[in-house]
Amino acid sequence: MDLDKAIRKVKDFPKPGILFYDVTSIFTDPIAFRFVINRMLEFYLKEKIDGVIAIESRGFLIGSCFALERKLPLVLARKKGKLPGKTIQESYSLEYGTAVLEIHCADLPADKRWLIIDDLIATGGTLEAVAKMVERQGSRVAGIFGIIGLPFLKYKEKIGKYNPHTLIDYDGE
Ligand code: AMP
């Protein structure tokens, strides 16, 4: 399976100079989608994981498949203002300004091992924000998964200690 071929690349999106790796083209291809989920299941087969945290929104799609296959609880990390119950929040830096992710406190109990899932790891700031919430709740990060990694953005400096795993990496141009 050539995963690279299944990933749509869009130049200058969302702004000039950015090459956008669009994983929604994987979801339109059931063979590629199944390949991604199977590779995740294989990689984490022997890992003790108590639950999955999926990041809005493309992380939801792969996180939900993985959680269901592994029969694990699925917890959503959502953009600020979407969750109705009491939440824990963490802000993180974007290229311009900051953003906030939230998780329902009741969904994130202490003393568990969580796998955090997103579609792509760029600077690692988004995943680091979720890892911080896990730790503030008294839980542990079992691992971090992204389909795509952009190692030239040095995400390992932020989240290397959480064992990030990717299926395909791209270099900067
Ligand atoms: P970061 O916090 O810098 O690791 O950014 C990761 C988040 O931003 C993920 O949710 C990605 O979906 C999105 N993202 C950042 N850069 C790109 C890119 N070049 N192509 C597609 N998505 C990206």
mmCIF file of N, CA and C in Angstrom, residues 34-100:
data_model
loop_
_atom_site.group_PDB
_atom_site.id
_atom_site.type_symbol
_atom_site.label_atom_id
_atom_site.label_comp_id
_atom_site.label_asym_id
_atom_site.label_seq_id
_atom_site.Cartn_x
_atom_site.Cartn_y
_atom_site.Cartn_z
ATOM 1 N N ARG A 34 -8.476 1.338 5.746
ATOM 2 C CA ARG A 34 -8.285 0.075 6.479
ATOM 3 C C ARG A 34 -6.807 -0.156 6.769
ATOM 4 N N PHE A 35 -5.937 0.186 5.792
ATOM 5 C CA PHE A 35 -4.487 0.043 5.970
ATOM 6 C C PHE A 35 -4.019 0.861 7.178
ATOM 7 N N VAL A 36 -4.482 2.100 7.267
ATOM 8 C CA VAL A 36 -4.073 2.979 8.375
ATOM 9 C C VAL A 36 -4.505 2.381 9.715
ATOM 10 N N ILE A 37 -5.760 1.946 9.796
ATOM 11 C CA ILE A 37 -6.259 1.406 11.072
ATOM 12 C C ILE A 37 -5.521 0.105 11.428
ATOM 13 N N ASN A 38 -5.283 -0.735 10.435
ATOM 14 C CA ASN A 38 -4.558 -1.989 10.709
ATOM 15 C C ASN A 38 -3.138 -1.721 11.195
ATOM 16 N N ARG A 39 -2.475 -0.749 10.573
ATOM 17 C CA ARG A 39 -1.101 -0.423 11.004
ATOM 18 C C ARG A 39 -1.080 0.097 12.436
ATOM 19 N N MET A 40 -2.099 0.880 12.798
ATOM 20 C CA MET A 40 -2.200 1.364 14.178
ATOM 21 C C MET A 40 -2.407 0.187 15.131
ATOM 22 N N LEU A 41 -3.333 -0.693 14.765
ATOM 23 C CA LEU A 41 -3.637 -1.835 15.633
ATOM 24 C C LEU A 41 -2.400 -2.712 15.831
ATOM 25 N N GLU A 42 -1.653 -2.933 14.741
ATOM 26 C CA GLU A 42 -0.420 -3.736 14.828
ATOM 27 C C GLU A 42 0.599 -3.071 15.742
ATOM 28 N N PHE A 43 0.795 -1.767 15.535
ATOM 29 C CA PHE A 43 1.851 -1.069 16.275
ATOM 30 C C PHE A 43 1.587 -1.067 17.773
ATOM 31 N N TYR A 44 0.320 -0.917 18.156
ATOM 32 C CA TYR A 44 -0.012 -0.801 19.586
ATOM 33 C C TYR A 44 -0.544 -2.108 20.182
ATOM 34 N N LEU A 45 -0.363 -3.201 19.431
ATOM 35 C CA LEU A 45 -0.929 -4.498 19.845
ATOM 36 C C LEU A 45 -0.577 -4.863 21.280
ATOM 37 N N LYS A 46 0.705 -4.670 21.640
ATOM 38 C CA LYS A 46 1.148 -5.119 22.963
ATOM 39 C C LYS A 46 1.192 -3.974 23.975
ATOM 40 N N GLU A 47 0.746 -2.809 23.559
ATOM 41 C CA GLU A 47 0.806 -1.637 24.446
ATOM 42 C C GLU A 47 -0.390 -1.646 25.390
ATOM 43 N N LYS A 48 -0.111 -1.416 26.677
ATOM 44 C CA LYS A 48 -1.222 -1.322 27.636
ATOM 45 C C LYS A 48 -1.843 0.069 27.518
ATOM 46 N N ILE A 49 -3.064 0.111 27.017
ATOM 47 C CA ILE A 49 -3.768 1.381 26.814
ATOM 48 C C ILE A 49 -5.138 1.263 27.478
ATOM 49 N N ASP A 50 -5.488 2.266 28.286
ATOM 50 C CA ASP A 50 -6.796 2.232 28.961
ATOM 51 C C ASP A 50 -7.855 3.023 28.197
ATOM 52 N N GLY A 51 -7.417 3.942 27.342
ATOM 53 C CA GLY A 51 -8.381 4.746 26.608
ATOM 54 C C GLY A 51 -7.696 5.558 25.526
ATOM 55 N N VAL A 52 -8.533 6.070 24.600
ATOM 56 C CA VAL A 52 -8.045 6.832 23.452
ATOM 57 C C VAL A 52 -8.587 8.255 23.544
ATOM 58 N N ILE A 53 -7.715 9.230 23.325
ATOM 59 C CA ILE A 53 -8.165 10.620 23.224
ATOM 60 C C ILE A 53 -7.952 11.058 21.782
ATOM 61 N N ALA A 54 -9.033 11.435 21.102
ATOM 62 C CA ALA A 54 -8.946 11.848 19.701
ATOM 63 C C ALA A 54 -9.149 13.361 19.611
ATOM 64 N N ILE A 55 -8.350 13.995 18.752
ATOM 65 C CA ILE A 55 -8.367 15.457 18.644
ATOM 66 C C ILE A 55 -9.216 15.898 17.453
ATOM 67 N N GLU A 56 -10.069 16.895 17.698
ATOM 68 C CA GLU A 56 -10.953 17.455 16.668
ATOM 69 C C GLU A 56 -10.143 17.985 15.494
ATOM 70 N N SER A 57 -10.560 17.752 14.271
ATOM 71 C CA SER A 57 -11.664 16.879 13.952
ATOM 72 C C SER A 57 -11.224 15.620 13.196
ATOM 73 N N ARG A 58 -10.139 15.722 12.435
ATOM 74 C CA ARG A 58 -9.737 14.532 11.670
ATOM 75 C C ARG A 58 -9.242 13.416 12.579
ATOM 76 N N GLY A 59 -8.733 13.791 13.768
ATOM 77 C CA GLY A 59 -8.324 12.777 14.736
ATOM 78 C C GLY A 59 -9.495 11.929 15.204
ATOM 79 N N PHE A 60 -10.712 12.522 15.183
ATOM 80 C CA PHE A 60 -11.898 11.767 15.611
ATOM 81 C C PHE A 60 -12.093 10.521 14.750
ATOM 82 N N LEU A 61 -11.833 10.662 13.460
ATOM 83 C CA LEU A 61 -12.180 9.602 12.515
ATOM 84 C C LEU A 61 -11.306 8.364 12.700
ATOM 85 N N ILE A 62 -10.003 8.593 12.865
ATOM 86 C CA ILE A 62 -9.127 7.430 13.073
ATOM 87 C C ILE A 62 -9.185 6.973 14.526
ATOM 88 N N GLY A 63 -9.311 7.926 15.451
ATOM 89 C CA GLY A 63 -9.386 7.568 16.874
ATOM 90 C C GLY A 63 -10.593 6.701 17.176
ATOM 91 N N SER A 64 -11.728 6.996 16.548
ATOM 92 C CA SER A 64 -12.943 6.225 16.844
ATOM 93 C C SER A 64 -12.814 4.797 16.312
ATOM 94 N N CYS A 65 -12.246 4.639 15.120
ATOM 95 C CA CYS A 65 -12.056 3.280 14.570
ATOM 96 C C CYS A 65 -11.126 2.468 15.464
ATOM 97 N N PHE A 66 -10.030 3.087 15.870
ATOM 98 C CA PHE A 66 -9.050 2.378 16.702
ATOM 99 C C PHE A 66 -9.670 1.982 18.039
ATOM 100 N N ALA A 67 -10.366 2.922 18.670
ATOM 101 C CA ALA A 67 -10.953 2.654 19.992
ATOM 102 C C ALA A 67 -11.973 1.521 19.917
ATOM 103 N N LEU A 68 -12.786 1.552 18.881
ATOM 104 C CA LEU A 68 -13.814 0.518 18.737
ATOM 105 C C LEU A 68 -13.184 -0.856 18.514
ATOM 106 N N GLU A 69 -12.177 -0.917 17.651
ATOM 107 C CA GLU A 69 -11.500 -2.197 17.380
ATOM 108 C C GLU A 69 -10.836 -2.745 18.636
ATOM 109 N N ARG A 70 -10.259 -1.844 19.442
ATOM 110 C CA ARG A 70 -9.555 -2.289 20.661
ATOM 111 C C ARG A 70 -10.481 -2.374 21.870
ATOM 112 N N LYS A 71 -11.766 -2.034 21.654
ATOM 113 C CA LYS A 71 -12.756 -2.045 22.748
ATOM 114 C C LYS A 71 -12.322 -1.146 23.903
ATOM 115 N N LEU A 72 -11.896 0.076 23.538
ATOM 116 C CA LEU A 72 -11.417 1.035 24.536
ATOM 117 C C LEU A 72 -12.347 2.247 24.595
ATOM 118 N N PRO A 73 -12.402 2.928 25.750
ATOM 119 C CA PRO A 73 -13.151 4.190 25.820
ATOM 120 C C PRO A 73 -12.557 5.219 24.857
ATOM 121 N N LEU A 74 -13.435 6.004 24.239
ATOM 122 C CA LEU A 74 -13.004 7.082 23.337
ATOM 123 C C LEU A 74 -13.388 8.428 23.945
ATOM 124 N N VAL A 75 -12.388 9.297 24.103
ATOM 125 C CA VAL A 75 -12.592 10.629 24.686
ATOM 126 C C VAL A 75 -12.260 11.671 23.626
ATOM 127 N N LEU A 76 -13.098 12.713 23.545
ATOM 128 C CA LEU A 76 -12.887 13.736 22.517
ATOM 129 C C LEU A 76 -12.225 14.983 23.103
ATOM 130 N N ALA A 77 -11.151 15.439 22.450
ATOM 131 C CA ALA A 77 -10.559 16.744 22.758
ATOM 132 C C ALA A 77 -11.104 17.717 21.720
ATOM 133 N N ARG A 78 -11.916 18.698 22.196
ATOM 134 C CA ARG A 78 -12.628 19.567 21.264
ATOM 135 C C ARG A 78 -12.170 21.006 21.364
ATOM 136 N N LYS A 79 -12.436 21.735 20.298
ATOM 137 C CA LYS A 79 -12.121 23.170 20.320
ATOM 138 C C LYS A 79 -13.018 23.855 21.343
ATOM 139 N N LYS A 80 -12.513 24.924 21.906
ATOM 140 C CA LYS A 80 -13.181 25.622 23.003
ATOM 141 C C LYS A 80 -14.650 25.938 22.691
ATOM 142 N N GLY A 81 -15.491 25.688 23.700
ATOM 143 C CA GLY A 81 -16.890 26.093 23.604
ATOM 144 C C GLY A 81 -17.840 25.055 23.037
ATOM 145 N N LYS A 82 -17.351 23.875 22.703
ATOM 146 C CA LYS A 82 -18.217 22.859 22.076
ATOM 147 C C LYS A 82 -18.778 21.857 23.082
ATOM 148 N N LEU A 83 -18.060 21.652 24.191
ATOM 149 C CA LEU A 83 -18.477 20.606 25.137
ATOM 150 C C LEU A 83 -19.384 21.202 26.217
ATOM 151 N N PRO A 84 -20.513 20.544 26.515
ATOM 152 C CA PRO A 84 -21.493 21.134 27.425
ATOM 153 C C PRO A 84 -21.177 20.976 28.909
ATOM 154 N N GLY A 85 -20.420 19.951 29.282
ATOM 155 C CA GLY A 85 -20.184 19.679 30.703
ATOM 156 C C GLY A 85 -18.960 20.416 31.236
ATOM 157 N N LYS A 86 -18.594 20.083 32.482
ATOM 158 C CA LYS A 86 -17.408 20.698 33.098
ATOM 159 C C LYS A 86 -16.157 20.188 32.372
ATOM 160 N N THR A 87 -15.298 21.118 32.003
ATOM 161 C CA THR A 87 -14.131 20.715 31.204
ATOM 162 C C THR A 87 -12.812 21.121 31.845
ATOM 163 N N ILE A 88 -11.767 20.418 31.432
ATOM 164 C CA ILE A 88 -10.394 20.849 31.667
ATOM 165 C C ILE A 88 -9.945 21.475 30.343
ATOM 166 N N GLN A 89 -9.153 22.547 30.423
ATOM 167 C CA GLN A 89 -8.762 23.272 29.209
ATOM 168 C C GLN A 89 -7.247 23.451 29.155
ATOM 169 N N GLU A 90 -6.742 23.586 27.947
ATOM 170 C CA GLU A 90 -5.320 23.906 27.772
ATOM 171 C C GLU A 90 -5.173 24.746 26.506
ATOM 172 N N SER A 91 -4.435 25.828 26.615
ATOM 173 C CA SER A 91 -4.191 26.639 25.420
ATOM 174 C C SER A 91 -2.839 26.266 24.825
ATOM 175 N N TYR A 92 -2.695 26.493 23.540
ATOM 176 C CA TYR A 92 -1.449 26.176 22.848
ATOM 177 C C TYR A 92 -1.239 27.186 21.741
ATOM 178 N N SER A 93 0.017 27.272 21.300
ATOM 179 C CA SER A 93 0.359 28.296 20.312
ATOM 180 C C SER A 93 0.088 27.813 18.900
ATOM 181 N N LEU A 94 -0.512 28.668 18.129
ATOM 182 C CA LEU A 94 -0.592 28.466 16.686
ATOM 183 C C LEU A 94 0.392 29.443 16.057
ATOM 184 N N GLU A 95 0.504 29.371 14.742
ATOM 185 C CA GLU A 95 1.457 30.264 14.103
ATOM 186 C C GLU A 95 1.156 31.725 14.443
ATOM 187 N N TYR A 96 -0.135 32.053 14.427
ATOM 188 C CA TYR A 96 -0.544 33.387 14.861
ATOM 189 C C TYR A 96 -1.533 33.214 16.003
ATOM 190 N N GLY A 97 -1.152 33.662 17.194
ATOM 191 C CA GLY A 97 -2.069 33.611 18.329
ATOM 192 C C GLY A 97 -2.119 32.252 19.002
ATOM 193 N N THR A 98 -3.199 32.037 19.761
ATOM 194 C CA THR A 98 -3.329 30.796 20.510
ATOM 195 C C THR A 98 -4.697 30.169 20.265
ATOM 196 N N ALA A 99 -4.806 28.895 20.599
ATOM 197 C CA ALA A 99 -6.086 28.190 20.532
ATOM 198 C C ALA A 99 -6.240 27.415 21.829
ATOM 199 N N VAL A 100 -7.466 26.943 22.082
ATOM 200 C CA VAL A 100 -7.743 26.211 23.317
ATOM 201 C C VAL A 100 -8.448 24.902 22.976
#
